[in-house]
Amino acid sequence: MEKKSTYEQLRPLLRPATVAVIGASRSPEKIGYQVLKNLLDGGYPPDKVFPINPKATQILGLKCYPSVKDVPVPVDLAVIVVPARIVPIVLKDCAKKKVKAVAIISAGFKEVGNVEAELELVKIARSAGMRLLGPNIVGVCDTVEGVNASFCQGLPLKGEIAFITQSGALAIGLVGWTVLKKIGLSDLVSIGNKADVNEIDLMEFFAEDPYTKVITIYLEGTDDGRRFLEVAKKVTKCKPVIVLKAGKTERTVAAIKSHTGSLAGSDIAYDAAFKQSGVLRASNFIELFNWAVALAKAPLPRGENVIIITNGGGAGVMATDAASEYGLKLMDIPRDLAEKLRKFMPPFGSTLNPVDLTGMATREWYEGALRVALEDHRVDAVVVLYCHTAITSPLDIADGLITAYKATGARKPVVAAFIGGIECEKAYQKLTKAGIPAYASPEEAVSALGAIYQYARYLRKPKRTYPTIKVDRERVAKLIYGALKEGRRALSPAEAAEVALAYGIPVPEKPLAKSEEEAVVISNRLGYPVVLEVESPQIIHKTEVGGIKLNIKDAEGVRKAYREILESVRKLAPEATIKGVIVRKMIPQGKEVIVGMHRDPVFGPVIMFGAGGILVELMKDVSFRIAPVSMEDAEEMMKETKVYALLKGFRGESESDIESVKEVILRVSKLALDFPEISDIDVNPLFTYEKGKGCIAVDVKIMMQR
Ligand code: ACO
C-alpha cells in the first residue's frame, strides 16, 4: 500500500471529522471538562463530539461512552486527558478502534524522566498507524473547522497564520493576545514532548494546507537538524516560515578545543540552518507575529527601492535608522517624482526620502502621495508613517491610504505605522485587514517590511550548485582510522597536512627531521629562511609550549632552534611524545583567513569562514553554513564578513584570490561530510595571495569525536 503523505496523515489531527475526548470529566474545574466545553463553545457540531468516561453517562448534554471502542462511528481524533498511568490503556483502545490520530494532553512522561513510558506510547501508536501529538500539550486549535481541542481560553480568531509551539504556556497566553491584537490564526498546535509529530511534520502539513499562508514556530530545539533543513528548504519555496528560537546559551566553551568549535555554538548552527533554508528568525513573539501578519497580507516587492512617507520628521528619522538596521534601501527620489510629490505638501515639506508631508498633511495629501509613489515604476515598496494630529482623523487617513493602495492594483508592499491612541489602533487594524500591514511604531513597520524583503531576497537567490570535487578518500581513511586505533583524538600536524593535501587543500611541504643534522640537511634543500615546529600528537597549540621558531636564516640557526624547541617542549609539556621537528620553508605572508568545521550534534558539520590568525576568537569576524556548502553559500558566507572587503582589495590594494578560498571552503565541507569521525577542523591561518596566485594553509588541525 502506498504510504500516505504527511499532509494526509495529519489531516485527521488538524481537520478532524469526529473528535473523542477520553477523560471528559464531569467536574468543571478539570481539564477534561474544559476540553469538551471548548469543543462545543468553538462551534464544532455536537453530533461529532464523543465524550469518553466509564464513570459518567452524560456530560454537557452529550451521551458518554465507557470506552472509545464503543463510539458508533469512526473516530478521526482522540484527545486524551487521563492521568499518565492510564494513557497506555486508553491508547490501546484507540488502536483497536482504528482512531486516526491522538492528541495527548496528559503530562508525566519524558519531561519528568519517564522516557520508557513515552516510548511505549509511540510504539502503540505506530503499530496501529496512528499519528500522535504530544504528550504534555495544551491541545490543538483549528479555526478552519472550528475545532478547539485544547484547554486554551477559547479559540483564536480565524486567519492565515499557523502557529506551532513547543511551549504550551505560550499557546495559552497567545490565544488571548492574538485576539486582542486582532491577529487571526489558521491553527495553533502545541507540540509538547514531540514523541511523534514534531514541528517538521507540521511544517510539511501547513505547506500544503490551503488555509495557511505563513507558518510560525516557537522552537526550543529540533531533534533532527538535517531533516529540518531539508524540509524547511522545500517549504520556504512556497510559504514563509518564521521561527522564534529560544535557548541561545552556548555549550561550555571549555569542552570545545578548536577555534571553530568555540565560535560555532549550537545557536550558531540554528542561525546558519535558518539562513540556508530561508527561515526567518524573529527575536521575540511580538516580532514573530508582526512579521507573520506582514507576510500574510502584503505582496512581495520586485525590487529594492523603498520610500518613506511621513507627517513627522522624528518618525521619519526613526524609520530611517530602522531601515539601515533591517537592510532596506531608501531610494534617491528622482526629480520628476519629487515634482509630482510636491503637489501633496506645503512649500516647507520635503521630497527627500523620507518624504515629509509635514504636520499639515491631510487625507488627500496622504492618498495623493501614496498613489503617486505606487504608480511610479521605480518605487518598489512604501512605508507610511502617521502621527495623530488634531486636524486629521486616523480612520480617515487609513481610508485614504487604502483607496490609493487599491486604485494602484495592490501590487507593491505598503506598511504603515500609526502613532497615537485608540483611534490609531482602530485605524491600523483596518489597514492591516485591507492589505497594508500596520503597526504602532515606525520600527515595527520597518522591521516588518525588512522581513518581507528577507523572504523576497531569499526567493530570488540563484540556484545552489555543488561542484564535483576529486579527493583521495582512501589516504585520509587510513590516517584517521590509524590514529583512532591508537586511541588518539587528534591527528598530528604532519598527518593533518597529509589529509589536507589528499582533499586538495594547499599546504606547504612539511618534512619531519628526527635529528639536528637532518633538520639542517632539509633546510639546505628547501632554502632559507625556514620555520621549525615540534611534531607531537599531544600538542595542538604549539606556540604555547615554545614549539615553533620562525624565520631561521642559516644552518647554525637551525641547530640552535632545534635544541631550544626540544628543551622548551620537554619542560612545558613533559607528557608529550616528541616525534621530531618539522622543517618548512618560511611562507610569504598573505592575507590571513580561517576556514573551519565544527560538528554540531543537531545539524552535523557547521562550516566556518572568517578573519584568521591568532586573533580569530577575539575578532569574531566569522560566518557559518551547514555542510554541504554550495558554491553560492561559500560566496555568501565570505561576503558576510569584514575580512571580505580586505580580500576584495581595501584602500587600493590588489584583489586576493577569492576563488581559491571558496574552493577550500567546499573542500573542508566535503571532508567533514565524508568522515563523520572528524569533530573539528581548523585551517588557520590560510594565507591568501593576489588573484591568480592561490592560497596556502599554514596550519591544519583535525580532531576526532569521542
Ligand atoms: N477513560 C476515560 N476516562 C477516564 C478513565 C478512562 N479509562 N479513567 C478515568 N477517567 C476519567 C476520570 O473519572 C475523570 O472524570 P471525572 O472527573 O468525571 O471522574 C477524568 O477521566 C479525568 O481523570 P482524573 O483522574 O480526574 O484526572 P485529572 O483531571 O485530575 O488529571 C490530567 C488528568 C489533566 C491529564 C493530568 O493528569 C495532567 O496530566 N495534567 C497536566 C496537563 C498539562 O499540564 N499538560 C501540558 C500542558 S503545557 C503547559 O505547560 C501549560
PDB file of C-alpha atoms and ligand atoms in Angstrom, residues 22-27 30-31 52-55 81-83 86 90 105-107 136-138 151 168-169 172, ligand 1:
ATOM      1  CA  ILE A  22     -11.001  10.472  26.541  1.00  0.00           C
ATOM      2  CA  GLY A  23     -11.125  11.639  30.136  1.00  0.00           C
ATOM      3  CA  ALA A  24     -14.000  14.085  29.587  1.00  0.00           C
ATOM      4  CA  SER A  25     -14.754  14.987  33.191  1.00  0.00           C
ATOM      5  CA  ARG A  26     -17.956  15.804  34.999  1.00  0.00           C
ATOM      6  CA  SER A  27     -16.187  18.454  37.089  1.00  0.00           C
ATOM      7  CA  LYS A  30     -10.919  19.699  35.457  1.00  0.00           C
ATOM      8  CA  ILE A  31      -9.092  19.965  32.161  1.00  0.00           C
ATOM      9  CA  ILE A  52     -15.398   9.060  26.938  1.00  0.00           C
ATOM     10  CA  ASN A  53     -15.665   8.379  30.676  1.00  0.00           C
ATOM     11  CA  PRO A  54     -16.506   4.991  32.224  1.00  0.00           C
ATOM     12  CA  LYS A  55     -17.994   6.682  35.287  1.00  0.00           C
ATOM     13  CA  VAL A  81      -6.886  13.806  29.169  1.00  0.00           C
ATOM     14  CA  VAL A  82      -6.439  11.000  31.697  1.00  0.00           C
ATOM     15  CA  PRO A  83      -3.547  10.643  34.172  1.00  0.00           C
ATOM     16  CA  ILE A  86      -3.969   5.326  32.276  1.00  0.00           C
ATOM     17  CA  VAL A  90      -6.803   4.131  26.570  1.00  0.00           C
ATOM     18  CA  ILE A 105      -2.641  16.454  26.778  1.00  0.00           C
ATOM     19  CA  SER A 106      -1.548  14.411  29.818  1.00  0.00           C
ATOM     20  CA  ALA A 107       1.822  15.283  31.357  1.00  0.00           C
ATOM     21  CA  ASN A 136       2.366  17.140  27.582  1.00  0.00           C
ATOM     22  CA  ILE A 137       0.453  19.557  25.378  1.00  0.00           C
ATOM     23  CA  VAL A 138      -2.280  22.139  25.635  1.00  0.00           C
ATOM     24  CA  PHE A 151      -7.684  23.831  27.273  1.00  0.00           C
ATOM     25  CA  GLY A 168       2.176  25.064  25.990  1.00  0.00           C
ATOM     26  CA  ALA A 169       2.049  28.075  28.264  1.00  0.00           C
ATOM     27  CA  ILE A 172      -2.418  29.535  26.197  1.00  0.00           C
TER      28      ILE A 172
HETATM   29  N1  ACO B   1     -11.182   6.518  30.221  1.00  0.00           N
HETATM   30  C1  ACO B   1     -11.809   7.692  30.207  1.00  0.00           C
HETATM   31  N2  ACO B   1     -11.906   8.485  31.276  1.00  0.00           N
HETATM   32  C2  ACO B   1     -11.388   8.040  32.431  1.00  0.00           C
HETATM   33  C3  ACO B   1     -10.732   6.800  32.523  1.00  0.00           C
HETATM   34  C4  ACO B   1     -10.634   6.026  31.350  1.00  0.00           C
HETATM   35  N3  ACO B   1     -10.034   4.849  31.347  1.00  0.00           N
HETATM   36  N4  ACO B   1     -10.299   6.660  33.782  1.00  0.00           N
HETATM   37  C5  ACO B   1     -10.686   7.756  34.451  1.00  0.00           C
HETATM   38  N5  ACO B   1     -11.326   8.600  33.621  1.00  0.00           N
HETATM   39  C6  ACO B   1     -11.939   9.883  33.921  1.00  0.00           C
HETATM   40  C7  ACO B   1     -11.971  10.206  35.378  1.00  0.00           C
HETATM   41  O1  ACO B   1     -13.016   9.533  36.045  1.00  0.00           O
HETATM   42  C8  ACO B   1     -12.156  11.705  35.355  1.00  0.00           C
HETATM   43  O2  ACO B   1     -13.519  12.058  35.169  1.00  0.00           O
HETATM   44  P1  ACO B   1     -14.424  12.570  36.416  1.00  0.00           P
HETATM   45  O3  ACO B   1     -13.796  13.823  36.866  1.00  0.00           O
HETATM   46  O4  ACO B   1     -15.769  12.790  35.813  1.00  0.00           O
HETATM   47  O5  ACO B   1     -14.380  11.482  37.397  1.00  0.00           O
HETATM   48  C9  ACO B   1     -11.390  12.111  34.122  1.00  0.00           C
HETATM   49  O6  ACO B   1     -11.162  10.925  33.387  1.00  0.00           O
HETATM   50  C10 ACO B   1     -10.027  12.736  34.446  1.00  0.00           C
HETATM   51  O7  ACO B   1      -9.327  11.871  35.321  1.00  0.00           O
HETATM   52  P2  ACO B   1      -8.715  12.364  36.700  1.00  0.00           P
HETATM   53  O8  ACO B   1      -8.130  11.182  37.342  1.00  0.00           O
HETATM   54  O9  ACO B   1      -9.710  13.174  37.465  1.00  0.00           O
HETATM   55  O10 ACO B   1      -7.539  13.271  36.215  1.00  0.00           O
HETATM   56  P3  ACO B   1      -7.337  14.863  36.297  1.00  0.00           P
HETATM   57  O11 ACO B   1      -8.388  15.569  35.529  1.00  0.00           O
HETATM   58  O12 ACO B   1      -7.100  15.270  37.672  1.00  0.00           O
HETATM   59  O13 ACO B   1      -5.950  14.989  35.522  1.00  0.00           O
HETATM   60  C11 ACO B   1      -4.735  15.292  33.528  1.00  0.00           C
HETATM   61  C12 ACO B   1      -5.777  14.448  34.236  1.00  0.00           C
HETATM   62  C13 ACO B   1      -5.262  16.708  33.286  1.00  0.00           C
HETATM   63  C14 ACO B   1      -4.445  14.638  32.187  1.00  0.00           C
HETATM   64  C15 ACO B   1      -3.438  15.356  34.391  1.00  0.00           C
HETATM   65  O14 ACO B   1      -3.015  14.050  34.653  1.00  0.00           O
HETATM   66  C16 ACO B   1      -2.326  16.062  33.715  1.00  0.00           C
HETATM   67  O15 ACO B   1      -1.523  15.468  33.020  1.00  0.00           O
HETATM   68  N6  ACO B   1      -2.249  17.395  33.900  1.00  0.00           N
HETATM   69  C17 ACO B   1      -1.226  18.235  33.281  1.00  0.00           C
HETATM   70  C18 ACO B   1      -1.675  18.665  31.910  1.00  0.00           C
HETATM   71  C19 ACO B   1      -0.655  19.594  31.323  1.00  0.00           C
HETATM   72  O16 ACO B   1      -0.171  20.470  32.003  1.00  0.00           O
HETATM   73  N7  ACO B   1      -0.304  19.394  30.021  1.00  0.00           N
HETATM   74  C20 ACO B   1       0.750  20.166  29.422  1.00  0.00           C
HETATM   75  C21 ACO B   1       0.272  21.489  29.020  1.00  0.00           C
HETATM   76  S1  ACO B   1       1.594  22.527  28.584  1.00  0.00           S
HETATM   77  C22 ACO B   1       1.746  23.677  29.806  1.00  0.00           C
HETATM   78  O17 ACO B   1       2.812  23.806  30.227  1.00  0.00           O
HETATM   79  C23 ACO B   1       0.658  24.535  30.208  1.00  0.00           C
END
